mmCIF file of C-alpha atoms and ligand atoms in Angstrom:
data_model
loop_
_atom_site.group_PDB
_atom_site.id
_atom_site.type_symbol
_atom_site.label_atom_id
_atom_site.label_comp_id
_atom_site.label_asym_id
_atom_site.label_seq_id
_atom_site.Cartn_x
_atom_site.Cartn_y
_atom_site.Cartn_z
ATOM 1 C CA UNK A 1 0.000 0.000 0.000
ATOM 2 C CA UNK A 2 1.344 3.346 -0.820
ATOM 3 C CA UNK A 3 -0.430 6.171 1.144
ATOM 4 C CA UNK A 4 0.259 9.576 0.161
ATOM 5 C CA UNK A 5 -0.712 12.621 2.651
ATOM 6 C CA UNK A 6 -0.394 16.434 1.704
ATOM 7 C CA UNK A 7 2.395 15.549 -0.695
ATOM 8 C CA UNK A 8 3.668 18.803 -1.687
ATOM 9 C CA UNK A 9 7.248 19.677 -3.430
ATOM 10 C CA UNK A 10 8.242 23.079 -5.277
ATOM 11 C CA UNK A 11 11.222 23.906 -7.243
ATOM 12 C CA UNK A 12 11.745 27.611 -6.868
ATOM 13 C CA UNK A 13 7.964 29.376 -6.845
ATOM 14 C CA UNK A 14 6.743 26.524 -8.750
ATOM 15 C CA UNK A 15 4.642 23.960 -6.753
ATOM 16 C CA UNK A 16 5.051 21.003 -8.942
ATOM 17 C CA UNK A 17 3.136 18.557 -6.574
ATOM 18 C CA UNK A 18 0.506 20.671 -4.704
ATOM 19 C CA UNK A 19 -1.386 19.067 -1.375
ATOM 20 C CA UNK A 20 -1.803 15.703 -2.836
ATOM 21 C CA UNK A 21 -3.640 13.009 -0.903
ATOM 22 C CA UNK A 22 -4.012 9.732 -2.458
ATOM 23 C CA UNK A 23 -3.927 5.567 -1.169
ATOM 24 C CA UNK A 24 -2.771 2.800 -3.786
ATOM 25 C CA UNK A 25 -4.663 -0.607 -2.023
ATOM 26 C CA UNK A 26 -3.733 -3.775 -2.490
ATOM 27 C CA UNK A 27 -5.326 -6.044 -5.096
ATOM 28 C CA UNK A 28 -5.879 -3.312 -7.552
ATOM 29 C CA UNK A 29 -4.153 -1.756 -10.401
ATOM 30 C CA UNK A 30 -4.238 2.299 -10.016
ATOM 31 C CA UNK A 31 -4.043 4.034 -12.843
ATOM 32 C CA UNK A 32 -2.029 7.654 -12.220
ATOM 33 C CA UNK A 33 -3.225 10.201 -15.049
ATOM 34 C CA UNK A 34 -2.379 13.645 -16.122
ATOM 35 C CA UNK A 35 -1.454 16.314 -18.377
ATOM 36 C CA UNK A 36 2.813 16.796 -19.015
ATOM 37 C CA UNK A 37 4.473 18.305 -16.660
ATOM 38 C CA UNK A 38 1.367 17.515 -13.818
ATOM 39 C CA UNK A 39 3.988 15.841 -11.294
ATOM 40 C CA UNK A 40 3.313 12.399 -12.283
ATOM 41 C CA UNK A 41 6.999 11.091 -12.253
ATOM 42 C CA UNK A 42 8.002 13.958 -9.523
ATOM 43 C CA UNK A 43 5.707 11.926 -7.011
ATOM 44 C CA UNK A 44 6.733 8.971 -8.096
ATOM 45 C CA UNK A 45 10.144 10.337 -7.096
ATOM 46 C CA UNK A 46 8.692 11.202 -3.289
ATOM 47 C CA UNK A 47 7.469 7.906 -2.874
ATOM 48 C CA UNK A 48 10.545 6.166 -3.235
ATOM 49 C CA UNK A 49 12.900 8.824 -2.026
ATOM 50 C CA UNK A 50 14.709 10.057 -4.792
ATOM 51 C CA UNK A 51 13.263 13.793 -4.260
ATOM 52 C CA UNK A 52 12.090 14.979 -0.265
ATOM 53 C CA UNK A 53 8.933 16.502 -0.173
ATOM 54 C CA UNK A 54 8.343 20.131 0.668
ATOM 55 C CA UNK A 55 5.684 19.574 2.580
ATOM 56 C CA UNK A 56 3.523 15.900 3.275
ATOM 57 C CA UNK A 57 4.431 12.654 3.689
ATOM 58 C CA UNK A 58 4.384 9.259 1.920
ATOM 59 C CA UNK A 59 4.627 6.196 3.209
ATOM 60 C CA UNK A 60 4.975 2.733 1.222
ATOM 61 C CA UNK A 61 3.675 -0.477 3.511
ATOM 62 C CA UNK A 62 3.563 1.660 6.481
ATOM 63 C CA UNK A 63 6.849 3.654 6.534
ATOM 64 C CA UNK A 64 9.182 5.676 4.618
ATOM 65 C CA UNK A 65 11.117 4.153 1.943
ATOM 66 C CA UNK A 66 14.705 4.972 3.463
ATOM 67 C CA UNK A 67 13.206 2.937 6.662
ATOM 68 C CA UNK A 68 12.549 -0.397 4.969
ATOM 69 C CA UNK A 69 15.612 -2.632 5.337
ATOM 70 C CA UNK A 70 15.072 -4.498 2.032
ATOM 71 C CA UNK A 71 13.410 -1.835 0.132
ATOM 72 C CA UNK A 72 13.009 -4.342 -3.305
ATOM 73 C CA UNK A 73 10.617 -6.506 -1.502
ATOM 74 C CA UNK A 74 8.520 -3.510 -0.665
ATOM 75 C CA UNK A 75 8.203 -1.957 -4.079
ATOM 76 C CA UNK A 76 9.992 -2.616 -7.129
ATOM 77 C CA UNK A 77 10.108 0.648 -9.352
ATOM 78 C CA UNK A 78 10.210 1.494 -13.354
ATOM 79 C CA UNK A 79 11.040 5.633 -13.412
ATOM 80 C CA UNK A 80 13.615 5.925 -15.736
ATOM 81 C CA UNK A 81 14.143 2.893 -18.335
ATOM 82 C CA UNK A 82 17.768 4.468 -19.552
ATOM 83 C CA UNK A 83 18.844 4.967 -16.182
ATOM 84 C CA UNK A 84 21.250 1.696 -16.342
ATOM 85 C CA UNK A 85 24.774 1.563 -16.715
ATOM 86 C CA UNK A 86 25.123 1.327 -20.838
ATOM 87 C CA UNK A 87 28.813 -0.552 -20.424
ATOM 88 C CA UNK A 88 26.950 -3.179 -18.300
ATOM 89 C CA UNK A 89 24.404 -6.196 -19.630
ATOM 90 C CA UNK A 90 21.267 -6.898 -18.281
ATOM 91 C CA UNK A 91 22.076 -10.200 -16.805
ATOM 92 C CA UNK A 92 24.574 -8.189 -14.671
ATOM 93 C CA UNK A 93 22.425 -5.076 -14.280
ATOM 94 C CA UNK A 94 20.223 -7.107 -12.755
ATOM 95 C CA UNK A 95 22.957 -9.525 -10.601
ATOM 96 C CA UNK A 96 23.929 -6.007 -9.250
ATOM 97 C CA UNK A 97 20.562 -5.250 -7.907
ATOM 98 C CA UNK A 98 20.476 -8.877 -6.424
ATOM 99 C CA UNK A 99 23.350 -8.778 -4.891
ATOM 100 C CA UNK A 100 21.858 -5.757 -2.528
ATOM 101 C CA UNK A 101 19.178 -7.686 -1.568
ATOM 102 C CA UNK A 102 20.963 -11.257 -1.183
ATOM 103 C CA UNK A 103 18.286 -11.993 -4.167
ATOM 104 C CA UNK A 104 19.506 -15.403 -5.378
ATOM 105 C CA UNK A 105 20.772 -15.783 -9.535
ATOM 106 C CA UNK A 106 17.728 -18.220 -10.028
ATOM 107 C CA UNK A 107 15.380 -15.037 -9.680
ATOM 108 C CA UNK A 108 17.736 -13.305 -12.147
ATOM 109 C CA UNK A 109 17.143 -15.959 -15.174
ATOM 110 C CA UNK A 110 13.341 -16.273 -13.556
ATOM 111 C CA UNK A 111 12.516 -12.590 -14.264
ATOM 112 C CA UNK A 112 14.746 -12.682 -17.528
ATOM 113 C CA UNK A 113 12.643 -15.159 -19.298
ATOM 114 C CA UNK A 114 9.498 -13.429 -17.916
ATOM 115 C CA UNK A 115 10.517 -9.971 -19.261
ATOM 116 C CA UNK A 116 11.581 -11.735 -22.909
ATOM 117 C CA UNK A 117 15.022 -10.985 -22.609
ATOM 118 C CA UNK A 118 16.584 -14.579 -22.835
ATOM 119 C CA UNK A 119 18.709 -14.130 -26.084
ATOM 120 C CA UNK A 120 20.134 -10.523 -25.279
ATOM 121 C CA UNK A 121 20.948 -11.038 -21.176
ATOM 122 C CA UNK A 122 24.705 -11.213 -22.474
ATOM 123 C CA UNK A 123 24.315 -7.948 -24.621
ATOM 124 C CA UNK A 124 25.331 -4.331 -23.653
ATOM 125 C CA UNK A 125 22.209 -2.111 -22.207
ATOM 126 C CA UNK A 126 23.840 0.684 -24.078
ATOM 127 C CA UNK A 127 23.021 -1.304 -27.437
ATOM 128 C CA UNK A 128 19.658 -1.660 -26.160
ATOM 129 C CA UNK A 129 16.406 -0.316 -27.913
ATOM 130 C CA UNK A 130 13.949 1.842 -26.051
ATOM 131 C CA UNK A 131 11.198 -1.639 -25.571
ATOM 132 C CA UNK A 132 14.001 -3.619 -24.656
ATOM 133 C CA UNK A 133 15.342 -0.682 -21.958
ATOM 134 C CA UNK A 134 11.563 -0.628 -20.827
ATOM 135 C CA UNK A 135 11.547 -4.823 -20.126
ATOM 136 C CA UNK A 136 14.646 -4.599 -18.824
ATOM 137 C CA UNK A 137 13.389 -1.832 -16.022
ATOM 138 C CA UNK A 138 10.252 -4.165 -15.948
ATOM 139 C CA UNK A 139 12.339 -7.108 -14.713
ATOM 140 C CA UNK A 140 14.021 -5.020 -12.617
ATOM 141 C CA UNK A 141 10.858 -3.858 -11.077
ATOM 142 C CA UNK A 142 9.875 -7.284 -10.138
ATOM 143 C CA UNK A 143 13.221 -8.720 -9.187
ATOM 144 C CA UNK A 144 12.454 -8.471 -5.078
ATOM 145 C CA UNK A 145 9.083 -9.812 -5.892
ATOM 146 C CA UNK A 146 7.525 -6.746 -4.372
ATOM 147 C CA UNK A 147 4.257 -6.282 -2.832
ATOM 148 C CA UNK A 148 3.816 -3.139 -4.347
ATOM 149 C CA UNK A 149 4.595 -2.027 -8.187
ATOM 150 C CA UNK A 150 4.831 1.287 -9.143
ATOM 151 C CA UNK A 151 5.822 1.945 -13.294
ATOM 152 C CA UNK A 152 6.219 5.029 -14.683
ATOM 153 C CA UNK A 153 4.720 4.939 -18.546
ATOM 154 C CA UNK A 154 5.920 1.401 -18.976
ATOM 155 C CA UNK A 155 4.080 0.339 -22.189
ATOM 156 C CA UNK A 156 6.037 3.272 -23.655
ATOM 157 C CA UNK A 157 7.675 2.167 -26.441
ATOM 158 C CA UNK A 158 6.781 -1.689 -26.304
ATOM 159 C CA UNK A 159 5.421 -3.446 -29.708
ATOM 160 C CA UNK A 160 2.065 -4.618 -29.340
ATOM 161 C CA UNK A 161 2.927 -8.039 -27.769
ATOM 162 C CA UNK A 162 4.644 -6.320 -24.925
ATOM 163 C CA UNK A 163 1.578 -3.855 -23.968
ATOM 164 C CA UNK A 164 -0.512 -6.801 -24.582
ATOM 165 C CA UNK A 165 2.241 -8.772 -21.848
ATOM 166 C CA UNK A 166 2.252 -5.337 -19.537
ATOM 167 C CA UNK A 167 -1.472 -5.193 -19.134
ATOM 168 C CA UNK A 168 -2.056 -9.098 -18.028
ATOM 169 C CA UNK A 169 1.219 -8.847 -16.221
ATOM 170 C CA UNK A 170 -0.336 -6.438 -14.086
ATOM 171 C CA UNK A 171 -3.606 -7.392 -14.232
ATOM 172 C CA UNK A 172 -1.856 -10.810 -12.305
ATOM 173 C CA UNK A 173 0.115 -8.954 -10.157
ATOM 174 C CA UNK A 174 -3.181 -7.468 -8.700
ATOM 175 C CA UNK A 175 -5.275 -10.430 -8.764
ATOM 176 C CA UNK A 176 -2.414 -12.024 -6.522
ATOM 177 C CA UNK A 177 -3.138 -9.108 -3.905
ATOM 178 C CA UNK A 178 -0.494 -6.627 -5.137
ATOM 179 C CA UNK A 179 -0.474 -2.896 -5.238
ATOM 180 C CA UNK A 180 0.277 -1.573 -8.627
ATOM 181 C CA UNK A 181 0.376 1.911 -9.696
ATOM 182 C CA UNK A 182 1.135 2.933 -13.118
ATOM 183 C CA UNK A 183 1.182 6.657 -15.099
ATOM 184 C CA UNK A 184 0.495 6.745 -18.451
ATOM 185 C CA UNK A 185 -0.923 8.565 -21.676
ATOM 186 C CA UNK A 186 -2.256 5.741 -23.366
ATOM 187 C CA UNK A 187 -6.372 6.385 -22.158
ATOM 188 C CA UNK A 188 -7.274 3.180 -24.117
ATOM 189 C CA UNK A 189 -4.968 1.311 -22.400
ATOM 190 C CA UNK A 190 -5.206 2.576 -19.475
ATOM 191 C CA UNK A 191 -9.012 1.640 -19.497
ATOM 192 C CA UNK A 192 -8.047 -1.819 -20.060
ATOM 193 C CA UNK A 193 -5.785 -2.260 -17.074
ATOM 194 C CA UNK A 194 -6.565 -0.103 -14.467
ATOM 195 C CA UNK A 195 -9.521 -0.281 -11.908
ATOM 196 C CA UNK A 196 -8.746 2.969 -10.021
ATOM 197 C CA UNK A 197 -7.562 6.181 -11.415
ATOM 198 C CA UNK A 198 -5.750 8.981 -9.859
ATOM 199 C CA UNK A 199 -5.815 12.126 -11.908
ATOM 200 C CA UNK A 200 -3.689 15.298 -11.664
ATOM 201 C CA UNK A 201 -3.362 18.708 -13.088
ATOM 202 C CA UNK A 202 -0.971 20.829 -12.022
ATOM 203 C CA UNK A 203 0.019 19.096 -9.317
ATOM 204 C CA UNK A 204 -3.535 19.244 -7.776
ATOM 205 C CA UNK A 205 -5.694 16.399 -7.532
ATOM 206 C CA UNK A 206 -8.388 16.647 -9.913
ATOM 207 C CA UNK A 207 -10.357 12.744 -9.240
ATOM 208 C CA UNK A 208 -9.584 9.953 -7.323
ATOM 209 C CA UNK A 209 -12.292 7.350 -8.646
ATOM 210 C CA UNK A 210 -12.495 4.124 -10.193
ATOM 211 C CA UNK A 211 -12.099 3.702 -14.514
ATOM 212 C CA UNK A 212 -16.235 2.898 -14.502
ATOM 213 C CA UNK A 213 -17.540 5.216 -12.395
ATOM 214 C CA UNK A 214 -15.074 8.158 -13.935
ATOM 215 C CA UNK A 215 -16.520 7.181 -17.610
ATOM 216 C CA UNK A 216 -20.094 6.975 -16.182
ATOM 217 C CA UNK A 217 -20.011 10.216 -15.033
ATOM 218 C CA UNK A 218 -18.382 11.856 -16.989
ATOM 219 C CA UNK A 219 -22.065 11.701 -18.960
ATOM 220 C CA UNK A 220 -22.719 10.447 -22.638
ATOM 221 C CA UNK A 221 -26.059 10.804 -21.267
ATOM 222 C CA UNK A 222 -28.700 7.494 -21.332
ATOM 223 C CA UNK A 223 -30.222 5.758 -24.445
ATOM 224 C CA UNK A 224 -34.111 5.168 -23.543
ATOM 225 C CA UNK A 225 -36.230 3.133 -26.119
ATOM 226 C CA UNK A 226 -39.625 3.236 -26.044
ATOM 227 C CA UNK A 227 -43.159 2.257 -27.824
ATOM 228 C CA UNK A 228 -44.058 5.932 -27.237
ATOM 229 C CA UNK A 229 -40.799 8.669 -27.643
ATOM 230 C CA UNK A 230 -43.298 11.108 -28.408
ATOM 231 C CA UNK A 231 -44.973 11.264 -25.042
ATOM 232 C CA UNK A 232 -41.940 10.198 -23.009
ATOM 233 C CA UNK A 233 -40.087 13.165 -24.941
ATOM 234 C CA UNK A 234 -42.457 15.307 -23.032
ATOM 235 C CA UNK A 235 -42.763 13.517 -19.817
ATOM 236 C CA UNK A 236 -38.858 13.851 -19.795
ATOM 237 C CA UNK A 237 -38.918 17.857 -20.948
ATOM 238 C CA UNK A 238 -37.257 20.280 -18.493
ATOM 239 C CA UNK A 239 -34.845 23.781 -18.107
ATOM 240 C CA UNK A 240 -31.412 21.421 -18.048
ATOM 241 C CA UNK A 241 -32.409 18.562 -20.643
ATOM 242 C CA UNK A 242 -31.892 17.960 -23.902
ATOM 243 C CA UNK A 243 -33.411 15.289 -25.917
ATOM 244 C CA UNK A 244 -32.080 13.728 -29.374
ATOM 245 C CA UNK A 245 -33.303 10.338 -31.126
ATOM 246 C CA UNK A 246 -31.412 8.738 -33.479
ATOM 247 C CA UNK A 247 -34.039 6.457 -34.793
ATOM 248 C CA UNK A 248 -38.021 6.131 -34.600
ATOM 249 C CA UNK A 249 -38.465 4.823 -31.165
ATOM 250 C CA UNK A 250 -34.861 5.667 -29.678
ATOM 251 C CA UNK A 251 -33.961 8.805 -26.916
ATOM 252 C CA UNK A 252 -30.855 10.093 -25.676
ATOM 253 C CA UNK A 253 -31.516 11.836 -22.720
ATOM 254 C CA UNK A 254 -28.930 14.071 -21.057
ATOM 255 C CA UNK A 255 -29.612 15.973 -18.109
ATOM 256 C CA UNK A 256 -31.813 12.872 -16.404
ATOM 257 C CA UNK A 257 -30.293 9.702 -14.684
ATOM 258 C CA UNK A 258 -31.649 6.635 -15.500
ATOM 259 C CA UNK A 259 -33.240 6.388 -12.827
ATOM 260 C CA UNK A 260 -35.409 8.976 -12.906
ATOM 261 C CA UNK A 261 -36.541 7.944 -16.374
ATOM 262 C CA UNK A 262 -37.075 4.992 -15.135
ATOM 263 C CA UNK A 263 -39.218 6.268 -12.336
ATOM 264 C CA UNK A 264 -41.399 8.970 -14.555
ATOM 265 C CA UNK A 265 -41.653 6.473 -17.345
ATOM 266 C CA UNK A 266 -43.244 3.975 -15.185
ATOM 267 C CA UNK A 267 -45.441 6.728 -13.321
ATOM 268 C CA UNK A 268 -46.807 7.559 -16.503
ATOM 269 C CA UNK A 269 -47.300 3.680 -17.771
ATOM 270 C CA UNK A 270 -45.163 4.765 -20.379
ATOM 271 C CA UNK A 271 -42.760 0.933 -21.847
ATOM 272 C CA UNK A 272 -39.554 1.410 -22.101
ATOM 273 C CA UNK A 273 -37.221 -1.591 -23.500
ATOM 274 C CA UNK A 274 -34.083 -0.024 -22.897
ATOM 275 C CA UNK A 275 -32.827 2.321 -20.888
ATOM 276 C CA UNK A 276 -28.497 2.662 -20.552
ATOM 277 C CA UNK A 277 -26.519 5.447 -19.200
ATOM 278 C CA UNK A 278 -23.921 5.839 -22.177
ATOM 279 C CA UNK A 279 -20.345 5.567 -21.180
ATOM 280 C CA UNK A 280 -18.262 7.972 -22.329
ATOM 281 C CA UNK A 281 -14.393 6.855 -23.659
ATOM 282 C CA UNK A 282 -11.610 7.471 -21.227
ATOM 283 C CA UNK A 283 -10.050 9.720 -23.328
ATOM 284 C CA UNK A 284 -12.802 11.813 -23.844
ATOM 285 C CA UNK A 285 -13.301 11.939 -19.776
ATOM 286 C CA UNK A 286 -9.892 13.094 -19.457
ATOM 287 C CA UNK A 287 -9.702 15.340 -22.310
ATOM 288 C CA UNK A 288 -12.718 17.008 -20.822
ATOM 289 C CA UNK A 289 -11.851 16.627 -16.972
ATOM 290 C CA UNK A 290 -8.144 18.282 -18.141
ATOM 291 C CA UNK A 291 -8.470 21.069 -20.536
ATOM 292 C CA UNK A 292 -8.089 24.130 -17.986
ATOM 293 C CA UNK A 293 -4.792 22.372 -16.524
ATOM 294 C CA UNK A 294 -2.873 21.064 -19.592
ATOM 295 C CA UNK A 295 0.419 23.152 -19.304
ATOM 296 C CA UNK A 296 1.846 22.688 -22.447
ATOM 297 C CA UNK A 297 -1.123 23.660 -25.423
ATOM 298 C CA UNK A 298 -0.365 22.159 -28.866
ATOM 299 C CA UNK A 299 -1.301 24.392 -31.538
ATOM 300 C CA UNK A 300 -4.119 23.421 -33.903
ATOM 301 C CA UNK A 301 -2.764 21.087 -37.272
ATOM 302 C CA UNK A 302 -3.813 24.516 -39.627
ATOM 303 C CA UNK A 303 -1.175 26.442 -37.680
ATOM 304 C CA UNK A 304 1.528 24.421 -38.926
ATOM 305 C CA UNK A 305 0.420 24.406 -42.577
ATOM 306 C CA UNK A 306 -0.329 27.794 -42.444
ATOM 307 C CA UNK A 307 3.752 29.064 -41.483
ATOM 308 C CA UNK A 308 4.656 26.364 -44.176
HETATM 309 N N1 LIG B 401 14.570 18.753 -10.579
HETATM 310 C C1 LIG B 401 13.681 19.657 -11.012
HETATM 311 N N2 LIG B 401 13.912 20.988 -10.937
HETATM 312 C C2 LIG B 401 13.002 21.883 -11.360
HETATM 313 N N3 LIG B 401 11.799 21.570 -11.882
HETATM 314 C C3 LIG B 401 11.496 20.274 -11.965
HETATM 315 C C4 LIG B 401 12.408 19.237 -11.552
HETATM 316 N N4 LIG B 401 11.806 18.041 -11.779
HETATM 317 C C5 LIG B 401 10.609 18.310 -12.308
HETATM 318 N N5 LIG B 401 10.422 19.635 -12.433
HETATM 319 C C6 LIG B 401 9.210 20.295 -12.966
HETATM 320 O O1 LIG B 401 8.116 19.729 -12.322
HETATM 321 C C7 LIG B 401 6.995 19.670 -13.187
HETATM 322 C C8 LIG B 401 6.412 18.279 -13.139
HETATM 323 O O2 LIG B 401 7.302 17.374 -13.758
HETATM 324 P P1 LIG B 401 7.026 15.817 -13.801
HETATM 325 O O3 LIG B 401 8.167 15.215 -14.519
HETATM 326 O O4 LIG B 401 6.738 15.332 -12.431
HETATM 327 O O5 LIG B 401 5.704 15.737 -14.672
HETATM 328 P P2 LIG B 401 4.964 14.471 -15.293
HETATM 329 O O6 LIG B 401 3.558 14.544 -14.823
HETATM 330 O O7 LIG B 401 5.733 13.247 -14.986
HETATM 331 O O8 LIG B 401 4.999 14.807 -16.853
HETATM 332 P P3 LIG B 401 5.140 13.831 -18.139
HETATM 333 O O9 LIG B 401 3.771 13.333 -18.413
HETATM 334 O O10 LIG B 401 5.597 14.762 -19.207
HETATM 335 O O11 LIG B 401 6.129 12.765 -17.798
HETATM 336 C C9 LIG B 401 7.488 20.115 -14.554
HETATM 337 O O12 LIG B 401 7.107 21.443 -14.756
HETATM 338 C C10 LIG B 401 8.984 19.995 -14.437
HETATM 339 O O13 LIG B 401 9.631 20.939 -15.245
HETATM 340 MG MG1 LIG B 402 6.709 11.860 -16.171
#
């Protein structure tokens, strides 16, 4: 469990992480979203004591990470990929680590093979290429057998059969009762791995909720069909909704629940053979829940043809 309490940090007059409260639980795989430049990786930094908050605490299983006395069983960690010595190859990259921990060489070959390194453990990091760096720092990660994982965008840069490896990885490493936290920008993905989501902007907390509930709300409205949309289209009128149909005997409502639809539909002995709240995409949610606190504003494509 990693329990974060009034994280703050600032660099000069900038508060990069700003009064950040947040728990990663056991058993589940928490998604950690935001905008560049929100603090994602800078917090990932606090946690494991590479930067000292300002201000706020975090503890990982209870206490700091400097306090643990075998810190890789705790949590294993993917921040930076590259940040291996390129003169040294994974096989002994990863015998270093072990060595800290008393880790034995059968758990180096284990999370090898796991990570799809096999035929390049003998080869040079430096010679490595970015999806190869990221299953290397993947392996590492898991070399202590950790109760907690914490990855910093690690389907960056994999091929399609390594996301597809990352996200039932971690989906495992949950089900088995482990805490894993990951950042990344890929909403789709995300969606597909994650059960809770921490969001950020800024630095600030924006939504701590779960992937469903976050796409639920975040309101495509709800698809009512009915034998009558003429009279339930008035039934349903009111200052804050607005009513579409896409086909004869099909609504989308927004501005009602379902269950008041429900409820006035069946007040009125009005049928109704369908009635479902529309999720919205991830992306979309995010998109909408982040446009005030995206930092760094690409310009539209037009802008770019137009100085050609
Ligand atoms: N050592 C540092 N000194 C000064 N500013 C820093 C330092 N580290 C990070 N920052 C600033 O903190 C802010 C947050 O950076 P951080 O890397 O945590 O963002 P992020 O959410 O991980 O972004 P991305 O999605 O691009 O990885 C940025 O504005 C960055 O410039
Ligand atoms: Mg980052």
């Amino acid at each position: 469990m990693i329990e974060a309490r009034e994280l703050t940090k600032r660099y000069g007059d900038k508060t990069v992480v700003d009064n950040l409260s947040f728990t990663v639980k056991p058993g589940e795989v928490t998604g950690f979203l935001g905008p560049n430049g929100a603090g994602k990786s800078t917090t990932m930094r606090m946690i494991v004591g590479l930067d000292s908050p300002t201000k706020g605490s975090v503890t990982v299983n209870g206490r700091s990470y400097a306090k643990h006395a075998a810190p890789l069983h705790e949590i294993g960690t993917l921040l930076e990929a590259k940040s291996v010595h390129p003169g040294r190859s994974a096989f002994h990259h990863l015998m270093a680590l072990a060595y800290t921990h008393g880790i034995p060489r059968r758990r180096v070959d284990e999370v090898i093979e796991l990570a799809g390194l096999t035929s390049v453990a003998g080869k040079r990091v430096g010679a490595f290429s970015l999806g190869m760096g990221q299953r290397l720092g993947i392996a590492s990660a898991l070399l202590g057998d950790p109760a907690i994982v914490m990855l910093d965008e690690p389907v960056n840069g994999l091929d399609p059969e390594g996301v597809l490896w990352v996200r039932n990885l971690l989906r495992g490493l949950a089900d088995e009762g482990r805490a894993v936290m990951l950042s990344s920008h890929l909403m789709s993905e995300t969606a597909l791995i994650a059960d809770h989501l921490v969001i950020v902007g800024r630095g600030r907390l924006l939504a701590d909720t779960t992937v469903e509930d976050f796409t639920r709300e975040a309101g495509g409205g709800v698809k009512v069909s009915t034998t009558e949309p003429m009279r339930l289209r008035s039934l349903l009128a009111g200052p804050e909704v607005t009513i579409s149909s896409s086909s004869a005997e099909e609504l989308l409502v927004a501005g009602r629940d379902a269950r008041e639809i429900g409820a006035i539909a069946a007040q009125h002995g009005v049928p109704l053979y369908e009635l479902t709240p529309q999720a919205v995409s991830l992306e979309a949610a995010f998109m909408d829940l982040t446009r005030d606190v995206v930092e760094y504003q690409s310009a539209p494509a037009d802008t770019v043809r137009k100085a050609a």
